[in-house]
Short mmCIF file of C-alpha atoms in Angstrom, two decimals:
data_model
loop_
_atom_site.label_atom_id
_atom_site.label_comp_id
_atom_site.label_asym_id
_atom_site.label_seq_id
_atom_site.Cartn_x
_atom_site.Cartn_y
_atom_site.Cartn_z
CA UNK B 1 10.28 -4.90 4.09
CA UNK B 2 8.75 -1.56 2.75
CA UNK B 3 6.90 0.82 5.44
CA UNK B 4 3.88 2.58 4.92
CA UNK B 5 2.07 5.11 7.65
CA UNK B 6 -1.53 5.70 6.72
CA UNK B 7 -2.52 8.81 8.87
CA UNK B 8 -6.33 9.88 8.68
CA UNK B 9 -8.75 12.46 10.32
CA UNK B 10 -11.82 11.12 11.28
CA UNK B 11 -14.86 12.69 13.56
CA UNK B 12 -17.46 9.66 13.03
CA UNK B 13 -15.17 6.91 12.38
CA UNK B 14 -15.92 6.43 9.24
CA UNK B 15 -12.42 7.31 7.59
CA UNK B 16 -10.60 5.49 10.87
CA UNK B 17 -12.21 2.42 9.68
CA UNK B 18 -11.23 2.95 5.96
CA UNK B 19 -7.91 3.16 7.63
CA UNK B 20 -7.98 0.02 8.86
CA UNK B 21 -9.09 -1.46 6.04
CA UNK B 22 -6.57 -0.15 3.95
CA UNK B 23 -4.14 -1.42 6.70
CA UNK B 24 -4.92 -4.52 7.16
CA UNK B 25 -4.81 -4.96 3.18
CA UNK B 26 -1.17 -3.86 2.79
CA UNK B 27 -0.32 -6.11 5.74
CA UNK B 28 -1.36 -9.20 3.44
CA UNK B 29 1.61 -8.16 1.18
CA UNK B 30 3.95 -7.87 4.01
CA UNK B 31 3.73 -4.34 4.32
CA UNK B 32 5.52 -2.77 7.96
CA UNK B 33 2.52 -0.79 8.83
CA UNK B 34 1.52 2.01 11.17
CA UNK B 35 -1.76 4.38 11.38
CA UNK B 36 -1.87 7.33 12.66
CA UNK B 37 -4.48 10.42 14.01
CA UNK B 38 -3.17 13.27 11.73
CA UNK B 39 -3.02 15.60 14.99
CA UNK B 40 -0.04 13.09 16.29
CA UNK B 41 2.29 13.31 13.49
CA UNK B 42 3.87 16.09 11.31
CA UNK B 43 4.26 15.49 7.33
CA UNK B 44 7.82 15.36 7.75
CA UNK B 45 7.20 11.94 9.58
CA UNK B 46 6.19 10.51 6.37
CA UNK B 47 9.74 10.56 5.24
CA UNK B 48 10.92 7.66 7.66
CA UNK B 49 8.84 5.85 5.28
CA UNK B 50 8.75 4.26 2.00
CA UNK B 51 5.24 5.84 1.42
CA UNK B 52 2.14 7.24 3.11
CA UNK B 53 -1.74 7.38 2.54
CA UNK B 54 -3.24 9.82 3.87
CA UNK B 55 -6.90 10.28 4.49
CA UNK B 56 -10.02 12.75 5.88
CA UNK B 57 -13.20 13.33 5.70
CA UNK B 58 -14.64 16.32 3.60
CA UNK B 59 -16.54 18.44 6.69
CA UNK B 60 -20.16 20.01 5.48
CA UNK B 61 -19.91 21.63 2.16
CA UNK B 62 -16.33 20.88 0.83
CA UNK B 63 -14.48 22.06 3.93
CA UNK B 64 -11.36 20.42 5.24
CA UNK B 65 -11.65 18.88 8.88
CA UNK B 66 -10.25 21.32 11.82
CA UNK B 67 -8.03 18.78 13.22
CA UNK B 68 -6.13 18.11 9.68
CA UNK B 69 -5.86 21.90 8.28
CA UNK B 70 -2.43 22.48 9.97
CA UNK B 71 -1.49 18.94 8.39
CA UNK B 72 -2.53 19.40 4.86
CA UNK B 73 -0.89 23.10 5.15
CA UNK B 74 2.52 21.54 6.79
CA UNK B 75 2.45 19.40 3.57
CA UNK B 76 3.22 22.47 1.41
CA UNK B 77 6.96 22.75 2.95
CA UNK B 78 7.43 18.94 2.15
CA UNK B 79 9.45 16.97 -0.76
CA UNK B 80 7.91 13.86 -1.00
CA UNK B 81 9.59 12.88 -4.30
CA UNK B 82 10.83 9.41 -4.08
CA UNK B 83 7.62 8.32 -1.67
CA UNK B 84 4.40 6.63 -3.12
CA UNK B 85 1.74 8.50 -2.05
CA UNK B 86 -2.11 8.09 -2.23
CA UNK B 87 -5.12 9.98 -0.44
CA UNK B 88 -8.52 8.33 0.87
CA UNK B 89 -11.14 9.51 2.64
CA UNK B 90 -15.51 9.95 3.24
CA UNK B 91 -17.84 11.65 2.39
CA UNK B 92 -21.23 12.72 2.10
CA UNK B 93 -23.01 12.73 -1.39
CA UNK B 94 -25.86 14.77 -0.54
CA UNK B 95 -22.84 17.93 -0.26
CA UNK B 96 -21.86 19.06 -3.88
CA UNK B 97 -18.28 18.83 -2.82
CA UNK B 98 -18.28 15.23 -2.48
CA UNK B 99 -15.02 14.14 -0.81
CA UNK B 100 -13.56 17.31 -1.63
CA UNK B 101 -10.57 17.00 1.13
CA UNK B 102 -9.36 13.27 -1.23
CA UNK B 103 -8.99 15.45 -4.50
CA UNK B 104 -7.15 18.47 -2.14
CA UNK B 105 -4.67 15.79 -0.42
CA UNK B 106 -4.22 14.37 -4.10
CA UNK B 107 -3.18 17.78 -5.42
CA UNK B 108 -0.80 18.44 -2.94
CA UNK B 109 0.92 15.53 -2.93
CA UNK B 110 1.88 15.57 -6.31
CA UNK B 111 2.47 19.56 -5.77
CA UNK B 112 5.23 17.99 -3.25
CA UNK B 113 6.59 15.50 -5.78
CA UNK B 114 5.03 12.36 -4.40
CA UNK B 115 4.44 9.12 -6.80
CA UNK B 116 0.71 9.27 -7.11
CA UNK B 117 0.04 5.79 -8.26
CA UNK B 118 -3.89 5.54 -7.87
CA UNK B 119 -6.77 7.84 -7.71
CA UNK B 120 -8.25 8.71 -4.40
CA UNK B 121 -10.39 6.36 -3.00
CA UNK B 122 -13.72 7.75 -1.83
CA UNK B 123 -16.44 6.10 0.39
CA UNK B 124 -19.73 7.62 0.93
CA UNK B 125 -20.17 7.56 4.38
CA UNK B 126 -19.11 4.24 6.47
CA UNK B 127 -17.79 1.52 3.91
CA UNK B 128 -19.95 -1.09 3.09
CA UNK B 129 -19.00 -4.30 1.43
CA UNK B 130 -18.36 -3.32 -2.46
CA UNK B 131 -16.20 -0.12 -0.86
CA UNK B 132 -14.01 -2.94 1.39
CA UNK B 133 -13.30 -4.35 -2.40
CA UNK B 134 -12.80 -1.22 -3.96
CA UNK B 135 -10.56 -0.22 -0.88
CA UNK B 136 -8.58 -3.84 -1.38
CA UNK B 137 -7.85 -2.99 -5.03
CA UNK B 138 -7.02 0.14 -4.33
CA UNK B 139 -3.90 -1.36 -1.88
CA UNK B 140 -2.98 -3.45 -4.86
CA UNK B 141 -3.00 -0.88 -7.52
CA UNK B 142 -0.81 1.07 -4.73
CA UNK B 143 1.24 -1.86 -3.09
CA UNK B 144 2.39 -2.71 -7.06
CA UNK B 145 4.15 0.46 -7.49
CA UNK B 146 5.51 0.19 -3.98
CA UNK B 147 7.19 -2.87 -4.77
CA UNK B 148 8.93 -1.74 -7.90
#
């Protein structure tokens, strides 16, 4: 059974529920599980499992959250290669830098060597229905290169 750890940052809940989402999702595929607050795990964590999401919210104008800066900046002295790897996270559109923190995660994980199998999924604020179905396709496009 593969293992996934989807660890997040989240202030107004909004990403923890995308978290959940995306949880329950790859459970439907048999997927071992576990979520995480970012500020109760280190990146090197990540390597007890077969792959990670990872997730935060972009914070006022393009600015990663306080709680997940030592995270993302731990990730530099990481090799993920061999892990499928995917970012997710909220945002606001009325900031320029609209989910900024997905694209940033994104980067680095392919900086680290990470398969990168789908593009960041972004949710404007708290996920409504059509983002639960963009967040369940989103697990499949992911869980199929899992699997291989």
């Amino acid at each position: 059974m593969a293992k996934v750890m989807i660890v997040y940052a989240s202030m107004t809940g909004n990403t923890q529920e995308i978290a959940d989402i995306l949880g329950e999702e790859l459970e439907k595929y048999d997927i071992e599980v576990e979520i995480e607050e970012c500020i109760n795990v280190e990146p090197e964590d990540l390597l007890d499992y077969d792959g990670a999401l990872i997730g935060g919210y972009t914070y006022d104008d393009g600015q990663l959250p306080d709680e997940f800066v030592d995270f993302y900046e731990d990730m530099a002295e990481v090799d993920f290669s061999g892990k499928v790897c995917a970012s997710f996270g909220s945002g606001d559109t009325f900031y320029d830098e609209f989910c900024l923190t997905v694209d940033l995660v994104e980067t680095r994980l392919k900086e680290q060597g990470a398969t990168v199998p789908v593009a960041g999924l972004k949710v404007d604020l708290d996920p409504d229905e059509d983002d639960v179905e963009r967040a369940e396709a989103y697990a499949k496009t992911y869980v199929d290169t899992l699997l291989k």
